Coordinates of N, CA and C in Angstrom, one line a residue:
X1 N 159.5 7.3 50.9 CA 160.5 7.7 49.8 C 160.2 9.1 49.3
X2 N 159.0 9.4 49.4 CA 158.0 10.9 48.5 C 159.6 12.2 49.6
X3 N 159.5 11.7 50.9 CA 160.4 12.3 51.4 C 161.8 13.2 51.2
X4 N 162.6 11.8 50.8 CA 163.5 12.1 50.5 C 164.1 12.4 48.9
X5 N 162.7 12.2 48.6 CA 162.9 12.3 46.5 C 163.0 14.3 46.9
X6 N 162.0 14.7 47.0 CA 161.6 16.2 47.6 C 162.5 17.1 48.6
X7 N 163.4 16.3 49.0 CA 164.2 16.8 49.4 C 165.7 16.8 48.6
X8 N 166.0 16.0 47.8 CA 166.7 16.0 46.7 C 166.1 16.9 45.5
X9 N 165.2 17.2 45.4 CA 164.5 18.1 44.2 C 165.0 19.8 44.7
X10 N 165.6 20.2 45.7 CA 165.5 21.5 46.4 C 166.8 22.0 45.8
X11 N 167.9 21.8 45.0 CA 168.5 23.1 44.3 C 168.0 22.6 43.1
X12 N 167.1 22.2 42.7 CA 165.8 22.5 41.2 C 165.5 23.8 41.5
X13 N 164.9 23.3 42.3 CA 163.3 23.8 42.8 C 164.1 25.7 43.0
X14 N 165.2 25.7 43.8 CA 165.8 26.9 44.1 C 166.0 27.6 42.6
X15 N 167.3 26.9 41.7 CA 167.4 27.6 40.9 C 166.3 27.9 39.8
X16 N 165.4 26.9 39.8 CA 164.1 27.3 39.1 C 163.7 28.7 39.5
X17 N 163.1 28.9 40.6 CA 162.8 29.9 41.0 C 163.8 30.9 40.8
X18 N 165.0 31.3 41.2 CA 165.7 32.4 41.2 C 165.8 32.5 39.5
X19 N 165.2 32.0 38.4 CA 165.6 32.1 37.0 C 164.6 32.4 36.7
X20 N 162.9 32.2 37.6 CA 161.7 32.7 36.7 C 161.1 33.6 37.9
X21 N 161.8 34.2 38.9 CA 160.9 34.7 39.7 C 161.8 35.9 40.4
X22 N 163.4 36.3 40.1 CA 163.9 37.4 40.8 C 163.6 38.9 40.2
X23 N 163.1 38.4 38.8 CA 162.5 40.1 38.8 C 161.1 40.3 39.0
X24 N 160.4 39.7 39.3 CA 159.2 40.2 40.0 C 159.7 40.7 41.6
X25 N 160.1 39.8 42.3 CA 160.5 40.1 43.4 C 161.0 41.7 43.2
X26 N 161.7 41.8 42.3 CA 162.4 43.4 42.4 C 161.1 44.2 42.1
X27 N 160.9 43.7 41.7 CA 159.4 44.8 40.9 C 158.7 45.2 42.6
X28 N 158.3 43.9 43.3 CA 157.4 44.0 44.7 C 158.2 44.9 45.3
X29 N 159.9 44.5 45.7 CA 161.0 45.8 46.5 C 160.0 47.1 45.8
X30 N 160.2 48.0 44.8 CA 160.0 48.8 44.2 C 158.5 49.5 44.2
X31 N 157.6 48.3 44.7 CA 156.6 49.1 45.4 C 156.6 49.3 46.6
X32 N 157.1 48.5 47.2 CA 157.1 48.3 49.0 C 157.8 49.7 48.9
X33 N 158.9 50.0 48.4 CA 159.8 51.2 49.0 C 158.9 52.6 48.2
X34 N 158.0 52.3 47.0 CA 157.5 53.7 47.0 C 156.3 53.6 48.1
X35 N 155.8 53.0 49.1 CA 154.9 53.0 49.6 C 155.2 53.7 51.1
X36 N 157.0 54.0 51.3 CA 157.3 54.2 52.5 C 156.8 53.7 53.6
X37 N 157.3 51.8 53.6 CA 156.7 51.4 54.2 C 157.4 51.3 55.7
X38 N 157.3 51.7 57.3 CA 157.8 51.7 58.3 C 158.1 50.2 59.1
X39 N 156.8 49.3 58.8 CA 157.2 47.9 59.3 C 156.7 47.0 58.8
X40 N 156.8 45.7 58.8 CA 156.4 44.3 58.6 C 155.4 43.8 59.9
X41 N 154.1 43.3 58.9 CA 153.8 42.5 60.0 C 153.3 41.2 59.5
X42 N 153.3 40.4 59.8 CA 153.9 38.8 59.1 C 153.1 37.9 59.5
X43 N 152.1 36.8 59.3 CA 151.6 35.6 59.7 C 152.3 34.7 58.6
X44 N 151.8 34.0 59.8 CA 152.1 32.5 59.1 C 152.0 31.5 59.9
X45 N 151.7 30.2 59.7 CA 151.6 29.1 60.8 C 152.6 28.1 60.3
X46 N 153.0 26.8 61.2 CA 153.8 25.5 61.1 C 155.4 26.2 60.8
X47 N 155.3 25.4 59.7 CA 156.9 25.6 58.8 C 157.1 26.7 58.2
X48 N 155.8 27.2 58.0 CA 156.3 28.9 57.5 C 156.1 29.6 58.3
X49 N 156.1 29.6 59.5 CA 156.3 30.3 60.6 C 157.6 30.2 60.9
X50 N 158.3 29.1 60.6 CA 159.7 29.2 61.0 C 160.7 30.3 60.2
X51 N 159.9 30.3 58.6 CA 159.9 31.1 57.5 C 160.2 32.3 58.2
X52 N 158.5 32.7 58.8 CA 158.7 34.6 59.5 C 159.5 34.8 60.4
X53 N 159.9 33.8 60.9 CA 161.0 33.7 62.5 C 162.8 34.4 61.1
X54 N 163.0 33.8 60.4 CA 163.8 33.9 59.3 C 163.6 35.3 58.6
X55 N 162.6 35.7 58.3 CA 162.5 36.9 57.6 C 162.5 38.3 58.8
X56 N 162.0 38.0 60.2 CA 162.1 39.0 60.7 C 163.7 39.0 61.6
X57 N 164.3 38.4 61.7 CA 166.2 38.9 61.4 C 166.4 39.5 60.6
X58 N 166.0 38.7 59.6 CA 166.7 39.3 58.1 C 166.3 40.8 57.5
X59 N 164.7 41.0 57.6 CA 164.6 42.2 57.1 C 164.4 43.6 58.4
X60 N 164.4 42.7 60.1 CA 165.0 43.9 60.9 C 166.6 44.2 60.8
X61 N 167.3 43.1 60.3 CA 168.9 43.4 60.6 C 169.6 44.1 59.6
X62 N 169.2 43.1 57.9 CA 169.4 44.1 56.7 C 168.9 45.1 56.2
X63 N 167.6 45.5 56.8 CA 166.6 46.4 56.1 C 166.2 47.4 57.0
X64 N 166.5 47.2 58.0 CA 166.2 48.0 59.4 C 164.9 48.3 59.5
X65 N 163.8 47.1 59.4 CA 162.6 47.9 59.3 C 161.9 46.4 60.5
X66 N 161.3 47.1 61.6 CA 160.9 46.3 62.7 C 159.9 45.2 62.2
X67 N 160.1 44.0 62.2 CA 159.1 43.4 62.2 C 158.4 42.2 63.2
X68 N 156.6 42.4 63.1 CA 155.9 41.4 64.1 C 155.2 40.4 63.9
X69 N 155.3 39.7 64.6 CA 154.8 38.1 63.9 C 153.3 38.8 64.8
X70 N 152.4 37.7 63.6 CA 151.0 38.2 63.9 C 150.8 36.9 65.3
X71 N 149.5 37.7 65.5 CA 148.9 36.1 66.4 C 147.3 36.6 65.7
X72 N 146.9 35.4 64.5 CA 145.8 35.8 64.1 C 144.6 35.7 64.4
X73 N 144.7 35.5 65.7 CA 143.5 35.6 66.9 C 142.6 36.8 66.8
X74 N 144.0 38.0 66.9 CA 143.7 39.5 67.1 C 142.9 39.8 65.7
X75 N 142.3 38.9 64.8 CA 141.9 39.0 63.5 C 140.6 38.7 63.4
X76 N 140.6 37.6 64.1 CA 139.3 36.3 64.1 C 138.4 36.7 65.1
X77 N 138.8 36.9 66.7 CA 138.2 36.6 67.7 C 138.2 38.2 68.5
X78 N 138.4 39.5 67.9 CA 137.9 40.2 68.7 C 137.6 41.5 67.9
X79 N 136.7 42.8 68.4 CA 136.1 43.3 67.4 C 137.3 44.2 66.8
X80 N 138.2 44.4 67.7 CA 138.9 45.4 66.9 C 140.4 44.7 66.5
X81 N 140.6 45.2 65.1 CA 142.1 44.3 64.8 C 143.0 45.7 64.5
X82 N 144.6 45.0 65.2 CA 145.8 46.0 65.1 C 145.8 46.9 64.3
X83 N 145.9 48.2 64.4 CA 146.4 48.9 63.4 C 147.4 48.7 62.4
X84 N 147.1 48.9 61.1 CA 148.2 47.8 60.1 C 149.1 49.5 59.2
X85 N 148.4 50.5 59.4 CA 148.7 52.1 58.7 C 150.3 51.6 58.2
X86 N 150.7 52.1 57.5 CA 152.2 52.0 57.1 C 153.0 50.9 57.1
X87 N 152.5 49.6 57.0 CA 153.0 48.1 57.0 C 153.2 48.0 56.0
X88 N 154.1 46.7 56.0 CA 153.6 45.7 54.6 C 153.2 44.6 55.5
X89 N 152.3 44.2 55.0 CA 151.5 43.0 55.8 C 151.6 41.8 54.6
X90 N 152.8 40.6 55.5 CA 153.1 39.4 54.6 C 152.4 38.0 55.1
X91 N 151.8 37.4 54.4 CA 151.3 36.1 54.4 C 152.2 35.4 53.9
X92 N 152.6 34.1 54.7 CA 153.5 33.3 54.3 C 152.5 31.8 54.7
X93 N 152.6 31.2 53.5 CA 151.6 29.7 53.7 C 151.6 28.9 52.4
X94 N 152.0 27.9 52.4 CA 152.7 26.4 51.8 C 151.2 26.9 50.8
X95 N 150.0 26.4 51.4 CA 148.8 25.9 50.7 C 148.7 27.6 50.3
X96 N 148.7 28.5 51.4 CA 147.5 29.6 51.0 C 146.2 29.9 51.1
X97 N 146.3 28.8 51.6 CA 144.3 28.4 52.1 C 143.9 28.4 53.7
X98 N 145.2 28.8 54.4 CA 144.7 29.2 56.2 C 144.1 30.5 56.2
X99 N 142.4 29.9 56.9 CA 141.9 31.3 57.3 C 142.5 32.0 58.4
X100 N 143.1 31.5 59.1 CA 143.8 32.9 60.0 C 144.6 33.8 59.6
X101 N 145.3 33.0 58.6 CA 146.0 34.0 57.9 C 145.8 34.6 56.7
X102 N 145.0 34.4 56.3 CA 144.0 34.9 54.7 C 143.2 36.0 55.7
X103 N 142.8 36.1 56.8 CA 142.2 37.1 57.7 C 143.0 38.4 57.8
X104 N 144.4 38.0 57.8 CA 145.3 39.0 58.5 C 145.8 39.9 57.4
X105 N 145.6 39.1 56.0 CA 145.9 39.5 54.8 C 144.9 40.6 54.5
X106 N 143.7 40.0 54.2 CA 142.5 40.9 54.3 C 142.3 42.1 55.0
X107 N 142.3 41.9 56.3 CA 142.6 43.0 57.4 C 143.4 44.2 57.0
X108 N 144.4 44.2 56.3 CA 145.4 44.5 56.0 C 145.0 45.1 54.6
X109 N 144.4 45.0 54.1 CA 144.3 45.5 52.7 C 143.0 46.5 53.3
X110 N 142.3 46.2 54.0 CA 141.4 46.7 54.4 C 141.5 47.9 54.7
X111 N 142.3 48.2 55.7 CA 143.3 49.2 56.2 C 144.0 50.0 55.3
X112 N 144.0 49.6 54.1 CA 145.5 50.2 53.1 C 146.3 49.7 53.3
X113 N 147.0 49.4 53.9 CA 148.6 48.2 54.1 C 148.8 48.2 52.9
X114 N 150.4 48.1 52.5 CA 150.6 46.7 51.4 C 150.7 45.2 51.6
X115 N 149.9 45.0 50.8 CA 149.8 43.3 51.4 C 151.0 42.3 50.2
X116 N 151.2 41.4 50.8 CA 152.1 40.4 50.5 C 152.2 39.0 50.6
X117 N 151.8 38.3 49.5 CA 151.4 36.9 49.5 C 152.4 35.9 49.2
X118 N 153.4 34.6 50.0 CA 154.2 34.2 49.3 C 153.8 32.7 49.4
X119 N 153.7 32.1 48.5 CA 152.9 30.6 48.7 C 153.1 30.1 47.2
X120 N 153.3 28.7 47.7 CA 153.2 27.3 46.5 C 151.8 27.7 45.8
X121 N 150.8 28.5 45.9 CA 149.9 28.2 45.3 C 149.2 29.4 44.8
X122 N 149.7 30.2 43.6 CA 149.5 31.5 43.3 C 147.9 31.8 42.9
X123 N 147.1 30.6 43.1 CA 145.8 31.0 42.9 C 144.2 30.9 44.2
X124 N 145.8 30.8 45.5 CA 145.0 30.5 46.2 C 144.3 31.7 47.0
X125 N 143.0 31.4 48.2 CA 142.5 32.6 48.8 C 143.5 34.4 48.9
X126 N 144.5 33.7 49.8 CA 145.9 34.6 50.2 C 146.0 35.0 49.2
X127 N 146.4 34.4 48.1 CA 147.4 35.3 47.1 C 146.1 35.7 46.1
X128 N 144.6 35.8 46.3 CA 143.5 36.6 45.6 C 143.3 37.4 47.0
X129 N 143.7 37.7 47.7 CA 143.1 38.6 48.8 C 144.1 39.6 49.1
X130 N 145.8 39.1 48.6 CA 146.7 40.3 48.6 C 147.2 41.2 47.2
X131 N 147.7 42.2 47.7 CA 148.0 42.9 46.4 C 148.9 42.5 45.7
X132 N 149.8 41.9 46.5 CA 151.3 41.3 45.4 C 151.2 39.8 45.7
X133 N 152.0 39.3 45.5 CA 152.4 37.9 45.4 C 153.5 37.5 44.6
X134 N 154.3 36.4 45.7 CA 155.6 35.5 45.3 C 155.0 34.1 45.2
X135 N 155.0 33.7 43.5 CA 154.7 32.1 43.6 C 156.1 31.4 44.2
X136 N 156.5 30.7 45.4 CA 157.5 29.7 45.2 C 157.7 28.9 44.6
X137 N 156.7 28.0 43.9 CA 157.1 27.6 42.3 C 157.5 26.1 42.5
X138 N 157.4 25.8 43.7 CA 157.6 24.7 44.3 C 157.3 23.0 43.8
X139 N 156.1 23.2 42.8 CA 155.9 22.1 43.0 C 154.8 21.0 44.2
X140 N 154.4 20.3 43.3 CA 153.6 19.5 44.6 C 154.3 19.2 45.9
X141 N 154.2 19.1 47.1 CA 155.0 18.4 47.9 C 153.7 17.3 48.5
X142 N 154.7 16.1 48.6 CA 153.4 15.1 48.7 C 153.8 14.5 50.1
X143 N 155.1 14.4 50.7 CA 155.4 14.3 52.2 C 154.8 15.0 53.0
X144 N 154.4 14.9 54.2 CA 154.0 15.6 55.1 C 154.8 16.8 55.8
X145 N 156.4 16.4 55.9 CA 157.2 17.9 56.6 C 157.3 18.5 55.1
X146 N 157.2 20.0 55.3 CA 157.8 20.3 54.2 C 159.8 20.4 54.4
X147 N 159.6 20.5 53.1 CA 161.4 20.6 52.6 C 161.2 21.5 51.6
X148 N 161.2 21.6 50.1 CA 161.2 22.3 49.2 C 160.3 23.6 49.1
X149 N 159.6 23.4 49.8 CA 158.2 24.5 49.7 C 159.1 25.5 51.1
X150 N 159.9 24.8 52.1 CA 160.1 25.7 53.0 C 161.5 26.6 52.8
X151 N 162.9 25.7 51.8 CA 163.7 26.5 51.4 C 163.4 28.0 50.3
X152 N 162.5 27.2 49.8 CA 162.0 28.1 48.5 C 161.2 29.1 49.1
X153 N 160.9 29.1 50.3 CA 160.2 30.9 51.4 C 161.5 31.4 51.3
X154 N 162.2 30.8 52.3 CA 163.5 31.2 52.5 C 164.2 32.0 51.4
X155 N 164.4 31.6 50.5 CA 165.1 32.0 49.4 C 164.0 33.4 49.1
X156 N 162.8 33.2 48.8 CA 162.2 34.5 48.2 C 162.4 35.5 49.3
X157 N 162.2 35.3 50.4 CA 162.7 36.6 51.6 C 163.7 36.8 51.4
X158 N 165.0 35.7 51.5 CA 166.2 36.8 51.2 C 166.4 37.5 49.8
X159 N 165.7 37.3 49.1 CA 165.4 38.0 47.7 C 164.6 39.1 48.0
X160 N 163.9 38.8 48.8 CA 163.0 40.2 49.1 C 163.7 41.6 49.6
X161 N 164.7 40.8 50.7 CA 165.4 41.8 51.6 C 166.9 42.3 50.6
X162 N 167.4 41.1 49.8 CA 168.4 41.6 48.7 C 167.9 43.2 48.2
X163 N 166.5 42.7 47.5 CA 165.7 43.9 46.4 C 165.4 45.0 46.9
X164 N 165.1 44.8 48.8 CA 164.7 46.3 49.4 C 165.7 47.2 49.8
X165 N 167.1 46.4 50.0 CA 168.2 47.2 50.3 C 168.6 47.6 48.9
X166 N 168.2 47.0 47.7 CA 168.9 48.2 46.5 C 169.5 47.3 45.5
X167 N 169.9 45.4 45.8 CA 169.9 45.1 44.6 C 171.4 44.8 44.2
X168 N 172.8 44.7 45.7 CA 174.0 44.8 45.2 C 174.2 43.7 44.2
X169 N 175.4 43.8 43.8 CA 176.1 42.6 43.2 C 176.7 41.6 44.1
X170 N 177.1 42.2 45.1 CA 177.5 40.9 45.7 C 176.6 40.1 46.5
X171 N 175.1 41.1 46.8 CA 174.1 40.0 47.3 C 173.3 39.3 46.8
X172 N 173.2 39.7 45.2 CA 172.8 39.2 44.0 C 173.1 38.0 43.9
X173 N 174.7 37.9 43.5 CA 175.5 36.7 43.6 C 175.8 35.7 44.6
X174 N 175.5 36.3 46.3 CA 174.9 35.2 47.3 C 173.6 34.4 46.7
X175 N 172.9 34.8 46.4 CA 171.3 34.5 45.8 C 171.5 33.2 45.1
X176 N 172.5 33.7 44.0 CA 172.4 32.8 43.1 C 173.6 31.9 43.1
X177 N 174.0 31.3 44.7 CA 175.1 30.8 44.9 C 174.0 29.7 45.8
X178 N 173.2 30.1 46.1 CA 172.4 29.0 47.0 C 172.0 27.7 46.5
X179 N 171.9 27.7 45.2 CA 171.2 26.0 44.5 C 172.5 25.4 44.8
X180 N 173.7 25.9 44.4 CA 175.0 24.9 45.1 C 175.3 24.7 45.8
X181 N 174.9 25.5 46.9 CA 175.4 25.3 48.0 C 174.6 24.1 48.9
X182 N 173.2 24.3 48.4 CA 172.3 23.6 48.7 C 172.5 22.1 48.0
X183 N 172.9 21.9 47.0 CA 173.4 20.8 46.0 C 174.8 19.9 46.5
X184 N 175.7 20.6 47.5 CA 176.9 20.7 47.9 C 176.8 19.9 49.2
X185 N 175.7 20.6 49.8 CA 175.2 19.7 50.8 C 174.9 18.7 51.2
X186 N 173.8 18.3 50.0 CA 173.0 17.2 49.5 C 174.3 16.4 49.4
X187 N 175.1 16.4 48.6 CA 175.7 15.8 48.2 C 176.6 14.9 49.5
X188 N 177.2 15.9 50.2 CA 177.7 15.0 51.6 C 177.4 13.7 52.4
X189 N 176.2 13.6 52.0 CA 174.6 12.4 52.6 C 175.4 11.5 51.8
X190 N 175.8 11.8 50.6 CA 175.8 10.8 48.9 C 177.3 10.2 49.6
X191 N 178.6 10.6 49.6 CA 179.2 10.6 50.1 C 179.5 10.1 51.4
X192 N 178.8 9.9 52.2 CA 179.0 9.5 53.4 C 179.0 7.9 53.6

């Protein structure tokens, strides 16, 4: 049941977040772009990997800026790791607590990168090992797939990518059209 309760909690959980967390987001745009940043390079594992699969369309297609999904191997297991010079280097993770990707994070700061933390858990390793950080604000999830922890990435990337292109009005107001839409959907299930 923890399931499907948690999956009905997800235009909460959205509009919550787009009401206590879209001006920080603009704030992170605002350093990313004074930092002249050239690319993204992204970890993440499971469900939030599906996340970076999502964010790298979105911020190569709206933002025109290339981005690579990590393999945190090249972090852990050999002596030299990727050049990160002119990145933003984003960790995406439910917990915040994968060392492969708390590696990539680190790595990345190490180098200068800007680093970028987005996770259910703003006090975890990741989000003390990067320079910025998006709490998704999510809430416990006590099911095993996520659901609310994974729209709520979703949503902060396209917030991310809204704030680095400049912040329109009408992509503003996609943003904040998503808890209904999301709610709209749910609803169809009810209905059926």
């Amino acid at each position: 049941m923890a399931l499907r309760e948690e999956i009905l909690e997800q235009p909460d959980v959205l509009q919550r977040w787009l009401d206590t967390s879209l001006q920080s987001v603009r704030q992170i745009a605002e350093v990313v772009r004074q930092r002249d940043v050239r690319y993204v390079f992204l970890a993440a594992r499971g469900t939030s990997d599906h996340a970076g699969v999502y964010a790298q369309y979105l911020l190569g297609s709206r933002n025109r800026l290339p981005v690579a999904l990590a393999a945190p191997s090249l972090f852990t297991m050999y002596p030299e790791s990727p050049r990160l010079e002119d990145a933003l280097v984003i960790g995406i993770s439910q917990s915040g607590q994968s060392p492969d990707i708390v590696s990539v994070i680190e790595e990345g700061r190490r180098q200068g990168a800007i680093t970028l933390a987005i996770t259910n858990y703003p006090d975890s390793s990741m989000s003390r090992s990067a320079e910025l950080n998006i709490d998704i604000g999510a809430g416990v999830e006590r099911a095993v797939a996520a659901t609310k922890t994974y729209t709520a990435q979703l949503l902060a990337l396209a917030a991310l990518s809204v704030a680095l292109a400049g912040n329109s009005e009408e992509d503003l107001d996609a943003l904040h059209h998503v808890p209904g839409a999301v709610a709209a959907s749910l609803d169809l299930e009810r209905d059926a």
